[in-house]
Amino acid sequence: MQSPALSAVPLASKILLLALAYAVAGRLALMLAIAPGFVSAVFPPVGIALAAVLIWGYPMLAGVFLGSTLLNLSIGFSSLDQLSRHDLALASGIALGTSLSTLLGSWLIRRLVGFPTPLTSERSIFLLLFLGGPLACLISASVGTGALYLNQIVDAADVSFSWWTWWVGDSIGVLIATPLMFILFAEPRPLWRSRAGSVGLPLLISCAIMVLVFVRASEAEQHNLRQRFHEQAKMMSATLKFRFELYGKAAHSIERLFVASERVTREDFARFVANLPSAYPGITAVSWDPLIRAEQRAAFEAQVAAEGFASFRIYEHSALGEPIAAQQRDLYVPVTYVEPLAANAKALGFDVASKPLRRQALEQARDSAETVMTAPITLAQDNEAPQPSVLLLHAVYAGERPQDLEQRRRQLRGYAVAVLRLTDLIENALKAYPADSYSLQLEDVSETEPQQLYGQPEDNLPPYAAELVWQEKLTIGGRTLQLAISPTQAFLQRNHGLQPWAVLAGGLLLCSLLGGYLLTITGRADQVRHQVHRRTLELSAILENAAEGILIFDERGLIERANPASSQLFGYASAALLGRRIGSLIPHLHPCSSAMLDKQLRTPLEVGGTHAQGHELELEISLSSYELPGRHLYICMLRDISARKQVERLKSEFVATVSHELRTPLTSIKGSLGLLSAGAVGPLSEQAHGLVSIAQSNSERLVNLVNDILDVEKLESGHSRLQLSRTDLRPVLREALAHNQGYADGYQVSLSLDDSALPEQVPVRIDGLRLQQVLSNLIANAVKFSEPRSRVEISARVVDSQVRVQVLDHGAGIAEEFRERIFQKFAQADGSDSRRRGGTGLGLNICKTLIERMHGQIGYDSVVGQGSTFYFSLPLADG
Ligand code: ADP
């Protein structure tokens, strides 16, 4: 499936875009790398690559390879013309590792998780991140580190560390960038888009915070490092300064020697300076270079020759650097006494004033009476391995200490000179500092063109180390020296802590866990949302399609929902029903109070309803209720029973008509049969008498049935109204006993009445005749179903404000399964026994109707095989 965001972009462009995104994200990630190892604690390109291959398919691997190669090439070189085949091999080796791990990760995810995936279950989230992250990145880390090792960029000792940091960076990169890519491009779009705010934003913000923390930690680390290095550099610089001052003092002390004595012999000089080189380590030579005027030259040369230096002459260097006898000049400053002599014999006789740089310094020393340093020179004694050297000069004057320039020029005797080979001096002075930890550069910047005294400018430093360089200007012997001390790679490696890296890696790992957690939460929320949506649809469908009307209303009786069946029933549009009072549709539910409604829950009721057009509806309703937080709602199921009622009415009318029509002929048949059997038309044969008797009893049953049917019909149709009047119950009971005594005798059943528990007066509001009918029916049933010679006991007592009358027999009892139907019309317990004993099955139904019309209740208890007790209770009339 294609993501709509990039579906229009052709494949080749997508590959190029991916390569570009990979390289750019890689460069950005490397900005977070900890120097000097160049390992980043997070490498999102791998996550981008994985997501791209999952979303747009395996051809994207080409983009991964290209992007990774580009990135790795760009790290090593600033320009393309430096690119070598070797570098290309290394870059593509690393890119191959990344492509392979992306391939493995996406293949495993497609197989075990499936893609596109909404990532809503914990299992799929965990599996996807694990397979694509820590597992697949084993390959990129291993191949990448292997390539670095084979190309000798990482040595064996560092392989495991390099592997570990690579693996951590790639894994975290996947854990963070893959979900973000999914949010941007993956299917199903609505779900992933909805996660932009709930997952993407918190993830980005937390990562940004982590990166900020990391930057702060790195800054602190960098600050510490700078402080450590600068402390060392400051001490080195102080040591150097001290050394120069010390050598200046050496020249000064020689000057003092010549001031103190008029004549200093070569031996005096040798003795005086014997201690100097050891007291001032690093010093090359000290010398006495007297001022010789042209006219003194010959005598001077002869005098020195006489001191044992036969070949002594004042010399200078030719243009080719060859020693030649000094040209004719007014003044010479030849090296005359020099110690240690052996190492510096070559310098003997060299006219220091013959070289402009030296002459300039000589004049400055003469005029200033201070120690003066020359610009860097090559020593006369140094023609094999020349190294930058300087002379520290101190003028020696004859007589009194000269006060002004003119006196100084006039009284000049010569110069005390300290010769310093700078390399020896510096290396000797800084012996105490680990040589591999710094690189030092000393320049003479007194003139416009600076001159190198020691070391080379360090241009190989990584940018972050540039700010660690210590720079200081030293003023020595009237010259300005620029000192620069930079840390070496070895120093940086030794001193760089891994703390900021660990902070970033740990923090980003937490961020990715947060991302996973947010995915889980949003996934679950989405599942729930889907389920709710489906269930709501199902419920709505049930409601919409239900054949029965359904109205949902609140405690105040206001309708909140109405289904199409109910709106059709009442003739309103569904919307018009909402907010309407239930009482306006079903007057029975008006006024609507929860107490009243709760009483009617679950019992089907037949009630009237009002149609929109004003006509009456006959309805059967049943109420149920449910709770919502803080609300109590009712569901009213409605069925239109107008048609059924109409049919019932027609049926009753029909039955009534038929019964009426039957009763008259039946009565006459019964009368005629009576006459026949009484012998009114002459004696009957035995056989004929038997037949007439059967016909007579059956016609009696028929009459009873027709009477009962008519009775029921009258009661139901309301044609028969009960005349309730306040009556004392006791006489009614006695009368019932008397009436049924004969019937009981016929069954050889003894009948008794126990009214002893009744008070004097038992006032009830009854229809006397109708109650008599009830009592007769119950007694007749009891007798009918009793065995001969058994007893039927009638008793009565007052319970609370009711009087309870019961008729007890010891007959067969009533099976429990018949209980449901016993008071229904035409109900008879199935069995030959019932049929044999005759009856219509209407008696108990009539009794129930009559008792309820008299505001009482009827019921029975029975144990099969032991007997039954039918009872009714009636409310006692007041007063
Ligand atoms: P019937 O005219 O058939 O008696 P009823 O409505 O009076 O009609 O009684 C219905 C049925 O209830 C009877 O047919 C019988 O099966 C059962 N029944 C009623 N009273 C008793 C009783 N006392 N003992 C056993 N069964 C009884």
Short mmCIF file of C-alpha atoms and ligand atoms in Angstrom, two decimals, residues 708 777-778 780-786 807 809 811-814 818 822-824 826-830 834-835 837-847 862 867-870, ligand 1:
data_model
loop_
_atom_site.label_atom_id
_atom_site.label_comp_id
_atom_site.label_asym_id
_atom_site.label_seq_id
_atom_site.Cartn_x
_atom_site.Cartn_y
_atom_site.Cartn_z
CA ASP A 708 -69.33 -19.75 32.52
CA ASN A 777 -66.28 -22.84 43.01
CA LEU A 778 -63.39 -23.38 45.45
CA ALA A 780 -66.73 -27.64 44.56
CA ASN A 781 -63.17 -28.08 43.25
CA ALA A 782 -61.96 -29.25 46.67
CA VAL A 783 -64.80 -31.74 46.93
CA LYS A 784 -64.43 -32.84 43.32
CA PHE A 785 -60.75 -33.62 43.73
CA SER A 786 -61.09 -35.30 47.16
CA VAL A 807 -60.52 -24.15 51.53
CA ASP A 809 -58.69 -30.62 50.86
CA GLY A 811 -57.01 -34.69 47.47
CA ALA A 812 -54.46 -35.37 44.76
CA GLY A 813 -52.88 -31.90 44.87
CA ILE A 814 -51.69 -29.83 41.89
CA PHE A 818 -49.48 -26.30 36.34
CA ILE A 822 -54.05 -22.62 36.72
CA PHE A 823 -55.82 -19.24 36.80
CA GLN A 824 -55.96 -18.94 33.02
CA PHE A 826 -59.90 -23.19 30.11
CA ALA A 827 -56.97 -24.35 32.20
CA GLN A 828 -57.26 -27.89 33.48
CA ALA A 829 -54.46 -30.06 34.78
CA ASP A 830 -53.84 -32.55 32.07
CA SER A 834 -59.61 -33.83 35.73
CA ARG A 835 -61.63 -34.64 32.69
CA ARG A 837 -64.43 -35.03 37.33
CA GLY A 838 -65.95 -32.60 34.85
CA GLY A 839 -65.66 -28.86 34.82
CA THR A 840 -64.91 -26.17 32.26
CA GLY A 841 -61.52 -24.88 33.32
CA LEU A 842 -63.06 -21.41 33.63
CA GLY A 843 -63.99 -21.51 37.31
CA LEU A 844 -60.66 -20.39 38.81
CA ASN A 845 -60.26 -17.71 36.14
CA ILE A 846 -63.65 -16.26 37.09
CA CYS A 847 -62.74 -16.50 40.81
CA SER A 862 -50.50 -27.64 47.24
CA GLY A 867 -53.93 -32.03 49.05
CA SER A 868 -54.41 -28.39 48.19
CA THR A 869 -55.35 -25.25 50.02
CA PHE A 870 -56.98 -22.50 47.94
P1 ADP B 1 -62.91 -26.82 36.50
O1 ADP B 1 -64.24 -26.33 36.12
O2 ADP B 1 -62.22 -27.69 35.54
O3 ADP B 1 -62.79 -27.22 37.87
P2 ADP B 1 -61.32 -24.65 37.49
O4 ADP B 1 -60.85 -23.41 36.88
O5 ADP B 1 -62.15 -24.52 38.68
O6 ADP B 1 -62.06 -25.47 36.39
O7 ADP B 1 -60.12 -25.51 37.84
C1 ADP B 1 -59.12 -25.65 36.89
C2 ADP B 1 -58.33 -26.90 37.16
O8 ADP B 1 -57.57 -26.73 38.34
C3 ADP B 1 -59.08 -28.11 37.42
O9 ADP B 1 -59.49 -28.77 36.24
C4 ADP B 1 -58.09 -28.98 38.19
O10 ADP B 1 -57.23 -29.62 37.33
C5 ADP B 1 -57.35 -27.96 39.00
N1 ADP B 1 -57.87 -27.83 40.36
C6 ADP B 1 -58.65 -26.83 40.81
N2 ADP B 1 -58.89 -27.02 42.14
C7 ADP B 1 -58.26 -28.17 42.52
C8 ADP B 1 -58.16 -28.90 43.75
N3 ADP B 1 -58.74 -28.49 44.91
N4 ADP B 1 -57.41 -30.06 43.77
C9 ADP B 1 -56.83 -30.48 42.61
N5 ADP B 1 -56.89 -29.82 41.43
C10 ADP B 1 -57.61 -28.68 41.37
#
